[in-house]
mmCIF file of C-alpha atoms and ligand atoms in Angstrom:
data_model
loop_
_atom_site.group_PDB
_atom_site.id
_atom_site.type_symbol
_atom_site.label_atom_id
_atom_site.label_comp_id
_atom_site.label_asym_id
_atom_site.label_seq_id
_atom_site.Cartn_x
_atom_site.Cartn_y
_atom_site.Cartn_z
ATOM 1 C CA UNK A 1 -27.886 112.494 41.832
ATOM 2 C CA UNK A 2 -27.584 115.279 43.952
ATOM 3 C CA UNK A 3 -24.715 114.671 47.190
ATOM 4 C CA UNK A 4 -27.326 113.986 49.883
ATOM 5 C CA UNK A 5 -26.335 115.702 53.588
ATOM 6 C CA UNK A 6 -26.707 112.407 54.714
ATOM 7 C CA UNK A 7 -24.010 110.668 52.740
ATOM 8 C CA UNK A 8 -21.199 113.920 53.719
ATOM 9 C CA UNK A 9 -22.362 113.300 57.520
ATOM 10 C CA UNK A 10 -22.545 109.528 57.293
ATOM 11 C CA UNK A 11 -19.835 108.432 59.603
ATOM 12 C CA UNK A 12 -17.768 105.637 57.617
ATOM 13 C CA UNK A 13 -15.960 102.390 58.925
ATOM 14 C CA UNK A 14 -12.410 104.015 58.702
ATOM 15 C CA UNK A 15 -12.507 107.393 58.049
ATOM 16 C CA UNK A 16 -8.949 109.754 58.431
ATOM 17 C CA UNK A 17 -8.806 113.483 58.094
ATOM 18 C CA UNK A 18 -5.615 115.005 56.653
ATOM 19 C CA UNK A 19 -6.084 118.821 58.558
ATOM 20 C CA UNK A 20 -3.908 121.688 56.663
ATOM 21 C CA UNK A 21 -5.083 124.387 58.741
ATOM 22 C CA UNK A 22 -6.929 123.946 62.398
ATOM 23 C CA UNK A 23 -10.048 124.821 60.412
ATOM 24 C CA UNK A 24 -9.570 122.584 57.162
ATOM 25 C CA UNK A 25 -8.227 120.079 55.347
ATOM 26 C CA UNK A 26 -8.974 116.384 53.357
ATOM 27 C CA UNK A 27 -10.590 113.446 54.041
ATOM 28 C CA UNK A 28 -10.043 109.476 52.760
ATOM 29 C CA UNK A 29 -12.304 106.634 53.652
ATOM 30 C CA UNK A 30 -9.672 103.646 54.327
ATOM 31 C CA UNK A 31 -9.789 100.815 53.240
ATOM 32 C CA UNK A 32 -8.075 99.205 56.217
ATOM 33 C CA UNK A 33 -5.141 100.348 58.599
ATOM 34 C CA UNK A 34 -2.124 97.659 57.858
ATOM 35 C CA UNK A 35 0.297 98.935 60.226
ATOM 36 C CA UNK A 36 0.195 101.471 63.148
ATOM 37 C CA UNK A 37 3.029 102.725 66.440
ATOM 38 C CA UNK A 38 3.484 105.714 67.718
ATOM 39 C CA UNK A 39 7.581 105.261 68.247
ATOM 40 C CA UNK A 40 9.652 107.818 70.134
ATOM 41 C CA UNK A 41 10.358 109.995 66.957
ATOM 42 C CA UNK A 42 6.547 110.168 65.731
ATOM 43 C CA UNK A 43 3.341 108.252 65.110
ATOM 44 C CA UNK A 44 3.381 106.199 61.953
ATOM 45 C CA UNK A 45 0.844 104.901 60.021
ATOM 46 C CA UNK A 46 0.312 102.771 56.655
ATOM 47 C CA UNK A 47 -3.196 102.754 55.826
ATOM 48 C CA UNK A 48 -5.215 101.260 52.078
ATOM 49 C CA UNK A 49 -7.526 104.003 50.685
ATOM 50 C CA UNK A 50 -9.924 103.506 47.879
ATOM 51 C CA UNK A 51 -8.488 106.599 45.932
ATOM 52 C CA UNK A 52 -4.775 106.980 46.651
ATOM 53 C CA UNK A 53 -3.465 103.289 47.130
ATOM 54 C CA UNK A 54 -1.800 102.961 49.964
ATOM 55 C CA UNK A 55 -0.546 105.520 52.136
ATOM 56 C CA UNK A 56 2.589 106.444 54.586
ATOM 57 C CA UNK A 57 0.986 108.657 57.415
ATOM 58 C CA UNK A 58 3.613 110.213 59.730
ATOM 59 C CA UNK A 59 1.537 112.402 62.986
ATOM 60 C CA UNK A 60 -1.134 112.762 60.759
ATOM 61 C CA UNK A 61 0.427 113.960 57.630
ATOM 62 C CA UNK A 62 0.083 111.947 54.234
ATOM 63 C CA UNK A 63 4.151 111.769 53.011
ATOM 64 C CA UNK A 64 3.475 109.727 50.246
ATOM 65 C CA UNK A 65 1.079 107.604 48.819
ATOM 66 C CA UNK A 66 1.361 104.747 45.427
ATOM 67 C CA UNK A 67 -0.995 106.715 43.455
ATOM 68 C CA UNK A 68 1.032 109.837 43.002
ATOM 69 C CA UNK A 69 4.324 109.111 45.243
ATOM 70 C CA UNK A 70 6.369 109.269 41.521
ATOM 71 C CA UNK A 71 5.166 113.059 41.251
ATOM 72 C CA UNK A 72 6.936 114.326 44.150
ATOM 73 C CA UNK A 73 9.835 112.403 44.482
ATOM 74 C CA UNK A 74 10.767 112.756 40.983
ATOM 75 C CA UNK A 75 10.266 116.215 41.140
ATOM 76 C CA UNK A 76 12.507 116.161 44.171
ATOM 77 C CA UNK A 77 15.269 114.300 42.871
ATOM 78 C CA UNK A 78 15.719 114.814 38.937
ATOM 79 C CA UNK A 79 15.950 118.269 38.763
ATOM 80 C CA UNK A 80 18.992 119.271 40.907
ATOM 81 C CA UNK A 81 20.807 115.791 40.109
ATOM 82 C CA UNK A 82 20.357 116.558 36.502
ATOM 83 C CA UNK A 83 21.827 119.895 37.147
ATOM 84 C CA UNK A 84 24.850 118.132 38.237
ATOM 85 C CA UNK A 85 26.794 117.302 35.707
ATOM 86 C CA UNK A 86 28.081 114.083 37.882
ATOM 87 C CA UNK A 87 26.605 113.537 41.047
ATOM 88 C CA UNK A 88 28.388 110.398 42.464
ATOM 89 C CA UNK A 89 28.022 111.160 46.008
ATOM 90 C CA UNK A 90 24.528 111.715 46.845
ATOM 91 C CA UNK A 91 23.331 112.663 50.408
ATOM 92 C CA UNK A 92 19.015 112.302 51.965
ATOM 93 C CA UNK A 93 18.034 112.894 55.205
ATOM 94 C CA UNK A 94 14.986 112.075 55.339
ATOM 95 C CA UNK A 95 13.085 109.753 52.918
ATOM 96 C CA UNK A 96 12.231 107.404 55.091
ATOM 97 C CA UNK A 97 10.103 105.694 52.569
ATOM 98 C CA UNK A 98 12.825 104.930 50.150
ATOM 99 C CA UNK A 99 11.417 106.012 47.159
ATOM 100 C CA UNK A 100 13.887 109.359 46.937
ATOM 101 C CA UNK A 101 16.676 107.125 47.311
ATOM 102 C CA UNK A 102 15.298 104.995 44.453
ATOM 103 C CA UNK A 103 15.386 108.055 41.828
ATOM 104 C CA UNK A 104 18.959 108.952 43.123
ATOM 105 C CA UNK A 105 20.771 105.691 42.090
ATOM 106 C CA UNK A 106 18.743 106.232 38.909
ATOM 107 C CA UNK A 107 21.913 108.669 38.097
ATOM 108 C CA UNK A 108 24.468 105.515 38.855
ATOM 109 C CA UNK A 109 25.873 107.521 41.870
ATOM 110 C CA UNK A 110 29.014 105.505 43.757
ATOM 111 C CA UNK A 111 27.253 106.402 46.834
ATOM 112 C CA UNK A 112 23.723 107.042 47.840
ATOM 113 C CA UNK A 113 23.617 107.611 52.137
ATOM 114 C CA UNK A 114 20.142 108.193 53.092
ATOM 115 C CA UNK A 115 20.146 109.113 56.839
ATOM 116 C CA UNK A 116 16.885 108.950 58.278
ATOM 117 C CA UNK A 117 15.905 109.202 62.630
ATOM 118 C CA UNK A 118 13.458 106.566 62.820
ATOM 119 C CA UNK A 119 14.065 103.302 61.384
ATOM 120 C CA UNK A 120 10.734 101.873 61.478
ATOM 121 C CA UNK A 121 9.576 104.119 59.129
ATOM 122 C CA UNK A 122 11.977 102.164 56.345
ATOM 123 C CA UNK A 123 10.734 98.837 57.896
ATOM 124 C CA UNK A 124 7.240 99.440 57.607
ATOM 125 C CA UNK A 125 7.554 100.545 54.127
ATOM 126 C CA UNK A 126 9.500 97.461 52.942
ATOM 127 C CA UNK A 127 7.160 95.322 54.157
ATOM 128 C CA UNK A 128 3.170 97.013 53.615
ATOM 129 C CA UNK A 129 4.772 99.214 50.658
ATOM 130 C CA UNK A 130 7.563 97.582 48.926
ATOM 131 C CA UNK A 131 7.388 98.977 45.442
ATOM 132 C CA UNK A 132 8.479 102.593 47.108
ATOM 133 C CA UNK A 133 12.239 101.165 48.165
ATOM 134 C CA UNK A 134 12.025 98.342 44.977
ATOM 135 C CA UNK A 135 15.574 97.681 44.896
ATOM 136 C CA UNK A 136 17.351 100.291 46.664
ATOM 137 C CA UNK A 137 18.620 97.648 49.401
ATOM 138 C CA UNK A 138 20.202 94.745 46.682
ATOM 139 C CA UNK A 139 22.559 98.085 45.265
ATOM 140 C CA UNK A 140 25.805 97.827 47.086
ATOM 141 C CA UNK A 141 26.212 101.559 46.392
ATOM 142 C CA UNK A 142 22.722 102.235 48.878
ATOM 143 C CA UNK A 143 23.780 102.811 52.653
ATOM 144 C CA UNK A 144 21.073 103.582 55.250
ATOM 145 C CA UNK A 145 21.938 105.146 58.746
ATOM 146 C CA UNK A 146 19.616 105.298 61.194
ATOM 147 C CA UNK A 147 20.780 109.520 62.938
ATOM 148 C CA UNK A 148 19.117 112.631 63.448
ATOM 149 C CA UNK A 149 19.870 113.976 60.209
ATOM 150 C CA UNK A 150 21.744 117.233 61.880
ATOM 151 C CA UNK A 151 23.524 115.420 63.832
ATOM 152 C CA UNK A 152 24.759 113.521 61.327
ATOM 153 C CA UNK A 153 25.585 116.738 58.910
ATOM 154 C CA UNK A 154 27.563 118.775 61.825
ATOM 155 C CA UNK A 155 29.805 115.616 62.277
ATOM 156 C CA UNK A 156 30.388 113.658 59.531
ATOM 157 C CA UNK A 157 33.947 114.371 57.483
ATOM 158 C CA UNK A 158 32.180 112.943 54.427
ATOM 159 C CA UNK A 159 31.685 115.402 51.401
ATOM 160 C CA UNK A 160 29.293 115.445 48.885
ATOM 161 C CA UNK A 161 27.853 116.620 45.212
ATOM 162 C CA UNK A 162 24.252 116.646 46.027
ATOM 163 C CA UNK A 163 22.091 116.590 49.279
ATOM 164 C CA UNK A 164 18.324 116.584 49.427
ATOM 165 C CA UNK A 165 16.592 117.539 52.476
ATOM 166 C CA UNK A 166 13.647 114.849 52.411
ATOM 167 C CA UNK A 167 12.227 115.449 56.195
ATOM 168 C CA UNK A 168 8.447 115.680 57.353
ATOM 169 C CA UNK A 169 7.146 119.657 57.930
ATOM 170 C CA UNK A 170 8.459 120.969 60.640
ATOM 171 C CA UNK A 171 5.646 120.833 63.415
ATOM 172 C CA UNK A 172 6.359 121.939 67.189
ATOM 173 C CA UNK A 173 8.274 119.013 68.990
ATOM 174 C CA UNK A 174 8.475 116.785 65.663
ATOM 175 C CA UNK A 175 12.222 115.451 65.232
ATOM 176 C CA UNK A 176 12.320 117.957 61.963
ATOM 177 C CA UNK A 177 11.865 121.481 62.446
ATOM 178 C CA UNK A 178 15.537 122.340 63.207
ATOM 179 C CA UNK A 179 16.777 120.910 59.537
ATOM 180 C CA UNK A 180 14.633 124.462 58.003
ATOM 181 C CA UNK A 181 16.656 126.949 59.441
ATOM 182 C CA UNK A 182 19.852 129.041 58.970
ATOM 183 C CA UNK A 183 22.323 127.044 61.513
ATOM 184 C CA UNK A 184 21.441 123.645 59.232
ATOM 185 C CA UNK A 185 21.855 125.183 55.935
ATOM 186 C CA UNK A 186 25.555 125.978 56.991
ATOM 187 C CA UNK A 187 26.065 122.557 57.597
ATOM 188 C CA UNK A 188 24.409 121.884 54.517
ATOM 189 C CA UNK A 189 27.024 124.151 52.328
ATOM 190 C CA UNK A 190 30.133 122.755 54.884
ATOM 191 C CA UNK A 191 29.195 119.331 53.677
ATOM 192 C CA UNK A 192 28.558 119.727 49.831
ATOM 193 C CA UNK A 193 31.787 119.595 47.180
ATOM 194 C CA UNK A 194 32.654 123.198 45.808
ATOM 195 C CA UNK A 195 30.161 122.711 42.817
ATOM 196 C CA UNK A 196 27.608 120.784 45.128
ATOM 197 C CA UNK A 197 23.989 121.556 45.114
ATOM 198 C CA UNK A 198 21.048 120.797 47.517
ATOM 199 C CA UNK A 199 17.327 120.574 47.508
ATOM 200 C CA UNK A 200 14.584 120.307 50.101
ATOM 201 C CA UNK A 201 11.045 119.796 50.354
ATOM 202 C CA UNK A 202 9.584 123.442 51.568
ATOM 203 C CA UNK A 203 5.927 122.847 52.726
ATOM 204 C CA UNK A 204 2.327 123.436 50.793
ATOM 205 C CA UNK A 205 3.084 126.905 48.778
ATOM 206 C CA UNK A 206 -1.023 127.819 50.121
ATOM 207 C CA UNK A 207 -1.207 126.756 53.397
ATOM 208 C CA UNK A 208 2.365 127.464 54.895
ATOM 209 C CA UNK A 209 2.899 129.875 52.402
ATOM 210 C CA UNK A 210 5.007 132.101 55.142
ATOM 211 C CA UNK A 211 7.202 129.173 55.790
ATOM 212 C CA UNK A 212 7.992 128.308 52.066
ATOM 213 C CA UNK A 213 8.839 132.067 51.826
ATOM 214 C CA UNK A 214 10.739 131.677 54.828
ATOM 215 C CA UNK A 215 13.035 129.060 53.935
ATOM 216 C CA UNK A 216 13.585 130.774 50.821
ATOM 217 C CA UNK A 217 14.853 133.826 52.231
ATOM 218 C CA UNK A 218 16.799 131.546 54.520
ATOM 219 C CA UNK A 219 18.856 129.250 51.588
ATOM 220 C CA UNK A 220 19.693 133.135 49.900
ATOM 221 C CA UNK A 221 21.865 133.728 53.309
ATOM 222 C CA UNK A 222 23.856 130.810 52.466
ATOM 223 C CA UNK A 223 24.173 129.898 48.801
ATOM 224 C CA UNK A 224 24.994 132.152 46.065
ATOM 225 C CA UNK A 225 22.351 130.376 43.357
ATOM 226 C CA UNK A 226 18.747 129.831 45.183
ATOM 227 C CA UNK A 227 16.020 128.562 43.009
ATOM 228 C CA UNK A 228 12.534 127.563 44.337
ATOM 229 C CA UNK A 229 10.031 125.394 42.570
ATOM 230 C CA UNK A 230 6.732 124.056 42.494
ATOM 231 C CA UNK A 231 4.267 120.813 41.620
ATOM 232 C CA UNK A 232 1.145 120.091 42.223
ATOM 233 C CA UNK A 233 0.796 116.821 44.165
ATOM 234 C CA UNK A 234 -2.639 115.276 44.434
ATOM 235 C CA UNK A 235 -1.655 113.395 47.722
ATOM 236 C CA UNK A 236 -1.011 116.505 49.633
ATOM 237 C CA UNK A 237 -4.090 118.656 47.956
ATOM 238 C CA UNK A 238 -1.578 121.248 47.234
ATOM 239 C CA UNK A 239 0.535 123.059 45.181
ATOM 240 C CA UNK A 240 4.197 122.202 46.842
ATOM 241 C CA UNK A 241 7.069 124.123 47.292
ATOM 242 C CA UNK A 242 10.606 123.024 46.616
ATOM 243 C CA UNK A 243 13.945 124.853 46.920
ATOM 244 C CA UNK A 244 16.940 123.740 45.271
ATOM 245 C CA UNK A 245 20.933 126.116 46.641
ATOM 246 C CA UNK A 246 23.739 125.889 44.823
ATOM 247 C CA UNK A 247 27.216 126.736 44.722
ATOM 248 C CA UNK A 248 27.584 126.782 41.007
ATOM 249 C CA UNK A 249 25.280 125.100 38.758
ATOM 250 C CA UNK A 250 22.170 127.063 37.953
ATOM 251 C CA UNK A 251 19.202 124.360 37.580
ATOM 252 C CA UNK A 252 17.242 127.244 36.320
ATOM 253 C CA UNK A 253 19.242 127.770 33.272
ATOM 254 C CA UNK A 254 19.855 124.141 32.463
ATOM 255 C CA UNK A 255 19.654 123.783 28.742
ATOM 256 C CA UNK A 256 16.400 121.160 27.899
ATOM 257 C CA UNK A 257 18.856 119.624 25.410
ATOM 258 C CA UNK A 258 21.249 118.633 28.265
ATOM 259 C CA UNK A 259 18.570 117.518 30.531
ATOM 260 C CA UNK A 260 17.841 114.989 27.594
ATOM 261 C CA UNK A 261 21.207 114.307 26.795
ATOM 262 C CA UNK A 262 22.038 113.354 30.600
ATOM 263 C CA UNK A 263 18.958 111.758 31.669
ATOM 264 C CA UNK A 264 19.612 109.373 27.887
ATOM 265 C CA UNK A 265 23.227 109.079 29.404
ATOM 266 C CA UNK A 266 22.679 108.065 32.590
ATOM 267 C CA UNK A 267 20.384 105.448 31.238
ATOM 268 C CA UNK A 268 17.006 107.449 32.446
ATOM 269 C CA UNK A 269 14.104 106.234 30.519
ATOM 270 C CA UNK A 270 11.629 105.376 32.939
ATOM 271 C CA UNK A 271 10.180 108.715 34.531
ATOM 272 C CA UNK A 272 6.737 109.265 34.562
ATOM 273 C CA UNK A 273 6.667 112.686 35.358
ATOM 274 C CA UNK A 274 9.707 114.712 34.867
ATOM 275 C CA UNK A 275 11.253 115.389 31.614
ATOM 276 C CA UNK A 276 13.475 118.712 30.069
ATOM 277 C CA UNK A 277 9.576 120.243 29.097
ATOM 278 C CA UNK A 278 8.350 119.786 33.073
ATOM 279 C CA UNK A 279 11.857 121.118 34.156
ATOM 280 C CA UNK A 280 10.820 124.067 32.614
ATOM 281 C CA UNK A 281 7.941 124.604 34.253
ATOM 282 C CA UNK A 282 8.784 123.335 37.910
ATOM 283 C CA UNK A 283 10.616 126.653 37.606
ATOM 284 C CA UNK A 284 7.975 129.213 36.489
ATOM 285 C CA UNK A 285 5.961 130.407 39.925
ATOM 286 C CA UNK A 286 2.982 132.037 39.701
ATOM 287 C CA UNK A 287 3.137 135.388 39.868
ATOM 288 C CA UNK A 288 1.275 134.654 43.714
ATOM 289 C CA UNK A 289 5.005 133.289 45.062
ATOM 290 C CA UNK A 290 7.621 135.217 42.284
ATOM 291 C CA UNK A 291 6.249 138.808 43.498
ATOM 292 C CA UNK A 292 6.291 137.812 47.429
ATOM 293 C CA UNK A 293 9.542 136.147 46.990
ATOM 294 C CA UNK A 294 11.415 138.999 44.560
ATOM 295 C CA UNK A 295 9.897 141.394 47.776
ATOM 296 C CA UNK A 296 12.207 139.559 50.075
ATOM 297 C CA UNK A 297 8.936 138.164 52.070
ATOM 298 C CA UNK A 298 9.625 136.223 54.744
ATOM 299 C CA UNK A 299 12.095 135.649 57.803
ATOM 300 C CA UNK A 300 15.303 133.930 58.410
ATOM 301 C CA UNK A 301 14.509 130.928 60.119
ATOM 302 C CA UNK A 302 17.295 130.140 62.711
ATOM 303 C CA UNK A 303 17.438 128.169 65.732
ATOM 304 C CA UNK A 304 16.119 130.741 68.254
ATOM 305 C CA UNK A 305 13.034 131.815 65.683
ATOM 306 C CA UNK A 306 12.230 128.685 64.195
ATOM 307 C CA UNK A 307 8.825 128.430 62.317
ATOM 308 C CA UNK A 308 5.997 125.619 61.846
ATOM 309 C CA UNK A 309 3.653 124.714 59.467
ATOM 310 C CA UNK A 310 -0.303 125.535 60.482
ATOM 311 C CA UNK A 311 -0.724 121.577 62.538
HETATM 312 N N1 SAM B 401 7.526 113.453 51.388
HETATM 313 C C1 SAM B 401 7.411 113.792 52.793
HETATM 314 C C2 SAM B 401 7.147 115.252 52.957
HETATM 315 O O1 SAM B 401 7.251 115.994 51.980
HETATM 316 O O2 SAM B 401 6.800 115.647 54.082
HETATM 317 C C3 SAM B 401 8.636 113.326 53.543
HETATM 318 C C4 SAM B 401 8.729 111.847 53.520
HETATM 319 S S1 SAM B 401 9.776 110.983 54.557
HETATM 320 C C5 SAM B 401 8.713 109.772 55.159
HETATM 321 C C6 SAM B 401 10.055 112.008 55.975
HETATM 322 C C7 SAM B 401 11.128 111.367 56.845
HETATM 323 O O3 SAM B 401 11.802 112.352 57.628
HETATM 324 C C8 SAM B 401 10.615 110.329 57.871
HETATM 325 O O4 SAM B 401 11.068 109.051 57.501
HETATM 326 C C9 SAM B 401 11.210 110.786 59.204
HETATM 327 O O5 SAM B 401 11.629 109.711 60.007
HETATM 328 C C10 SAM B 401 12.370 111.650 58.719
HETATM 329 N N2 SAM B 401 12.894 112.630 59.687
HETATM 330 C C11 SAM B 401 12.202 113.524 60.438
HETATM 331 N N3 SAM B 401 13.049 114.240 61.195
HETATM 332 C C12 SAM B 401 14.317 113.789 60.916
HETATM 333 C C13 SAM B 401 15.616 114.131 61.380
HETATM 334 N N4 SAM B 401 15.801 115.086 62.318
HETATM 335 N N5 SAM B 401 16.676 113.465 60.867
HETATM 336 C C14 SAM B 401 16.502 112.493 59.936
HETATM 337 N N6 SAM B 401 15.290 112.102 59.459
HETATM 338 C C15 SAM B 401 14.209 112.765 59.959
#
């Protein structure tokens, strides 16, 4: 049957429009909108779709949804703490949702903090979207504090082997967009363990493309090993960009036999995406980012000339 102009201007019940760019972007017809409040931090949203599940909307920005949420928060996660060859004191700012906190005690850490600004988005979640925080709360080794995630960095004596920078894209006036530049990074390496290593979500590699280039450049002024990385994730329409810094370990050159012999260790057998073949890959760009990035593309992102994602 061919797509009638009727049905692609019909004007459904619910109807919520993801934009990437002012001029474009994706659609979902909801099901129904469980929970909605604008708090002081940002507006927050849990809505049913027919194709994704449910959904965590924060100022109009999918973060994560139960179809596909396991794609980018393993991806987020397994890589640099498999790097590690122990990584028992595990830092996220961000993650609001949970579910990155439920990968990291995957790797029996002592100590999981996840720091996040706005409490309610954790609340929400636990009650409209429980299976992204399943268990995280019961493990005596999970803390949650509820701090600007800089904030928190530039004064906390606490040390640690991994951190992973979990925060929504840096928009103008959202609480994120100082925890992508140069000033945060240094408080980044100032809190990690001499062999630590750190990871954050970068933005869409196609529509902020700049930016992911950006914060790139901006890890390389700080950390001796930079490695970005990339996955598709259906939720976001988009292939996303990652960037794990290191002090020592390379997760670029990690062995595939020691990414199975850790992950079998650590008692790892229930990942649905990532596994020593995908690590592989994460790690191959196309030629579209490797060129740009091996140019030195980009800008510093500091403070005084920080940089945004398109809306
Ligand atoms: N997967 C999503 C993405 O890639 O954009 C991120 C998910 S998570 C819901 C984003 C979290 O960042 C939210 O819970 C939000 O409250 C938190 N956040 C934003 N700015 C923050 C800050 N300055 N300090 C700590 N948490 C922050």
């Amino acid at each position: 049957m061919r797509n009638s102009s009727d049905r692609n201007l019909s004007t459904a019940k619910l109807f919520f429009m993801e934009y990437q760019t002012p001029f474009s972007g994706h659609f979902h017809i909801l099901k129904s909108v469980l929970f909605k409040r604008n708090t002081r931090f940002q507006d927050i949203l849990i809505a049913e779709t027919f194709d994704l599940g449910r959904c965590l909307i924060i100022d109009g920005k999918i973060q994560s949804s139960t179809r596909d949420e396991y794609i980018y928060h393993e991806v987020l996660t397994h890589p640099i703490l498999t790097a590690h060859p122990n990584p028992q004191n595990i830092l996220i700012i961000g993650g609001g949702e949970g579910a990155t906190a439920r990968e990291a005690l995957k790797h029996n850490p002592t100590e999981v903090d996840m720091v996040d600004i706005d409490v309610t988005v954790f609340r929400s979640v636990q009650k409209y979207i429980p299976q992204m925080c399943s268990g995280i709360c019961e493990n005596p080794n999970f803390s949650l504090i509820v701090s600007d995630g800089r904030k928190f960095l530039e004064s906390t004596p606490r040390r640690y082997d991994a951190i992973i920078i979990d925060v929504t894209d840096p928009l103008p006036k959202s609480p994120s967009y100082l925890l992508y530049t140069k000033e945060f990074y240094s408080a980044v390496f100032k809190s990690l363990r001499k062999n630590g290593i750190m990871v954050t979500q970068a933005t869409s590699t196609f529509y902020s493309k700049y930016f992911f280039l950006s914060v790139v450049k901006t890890l390389k002024e700080i950390f001796p090993i930079v490695r970005p990385f990339s996955a598709w994730v259906p939720s976001y329409g988009s292939l996303w960009g990652f960037v794990s810094a290191s002090k020592l370990f390379d997760p670029k050159k990690l062995p595939p036999q020691t990414i199975i012999d850790r992950l079998k260790n650590r008692g790892i057998f229930d990942l649905k995406y990532y596994d020593h073949n995908v690590h592989k890959m994460l790690f191959e760009l196309p030629r579209n980012l490797s060129s740009p990035i091996n140019m030195g593309e980009g800008e510093i992102i500091c403070d005084e000339n920080p940089q945004y994602v398109p809306i």
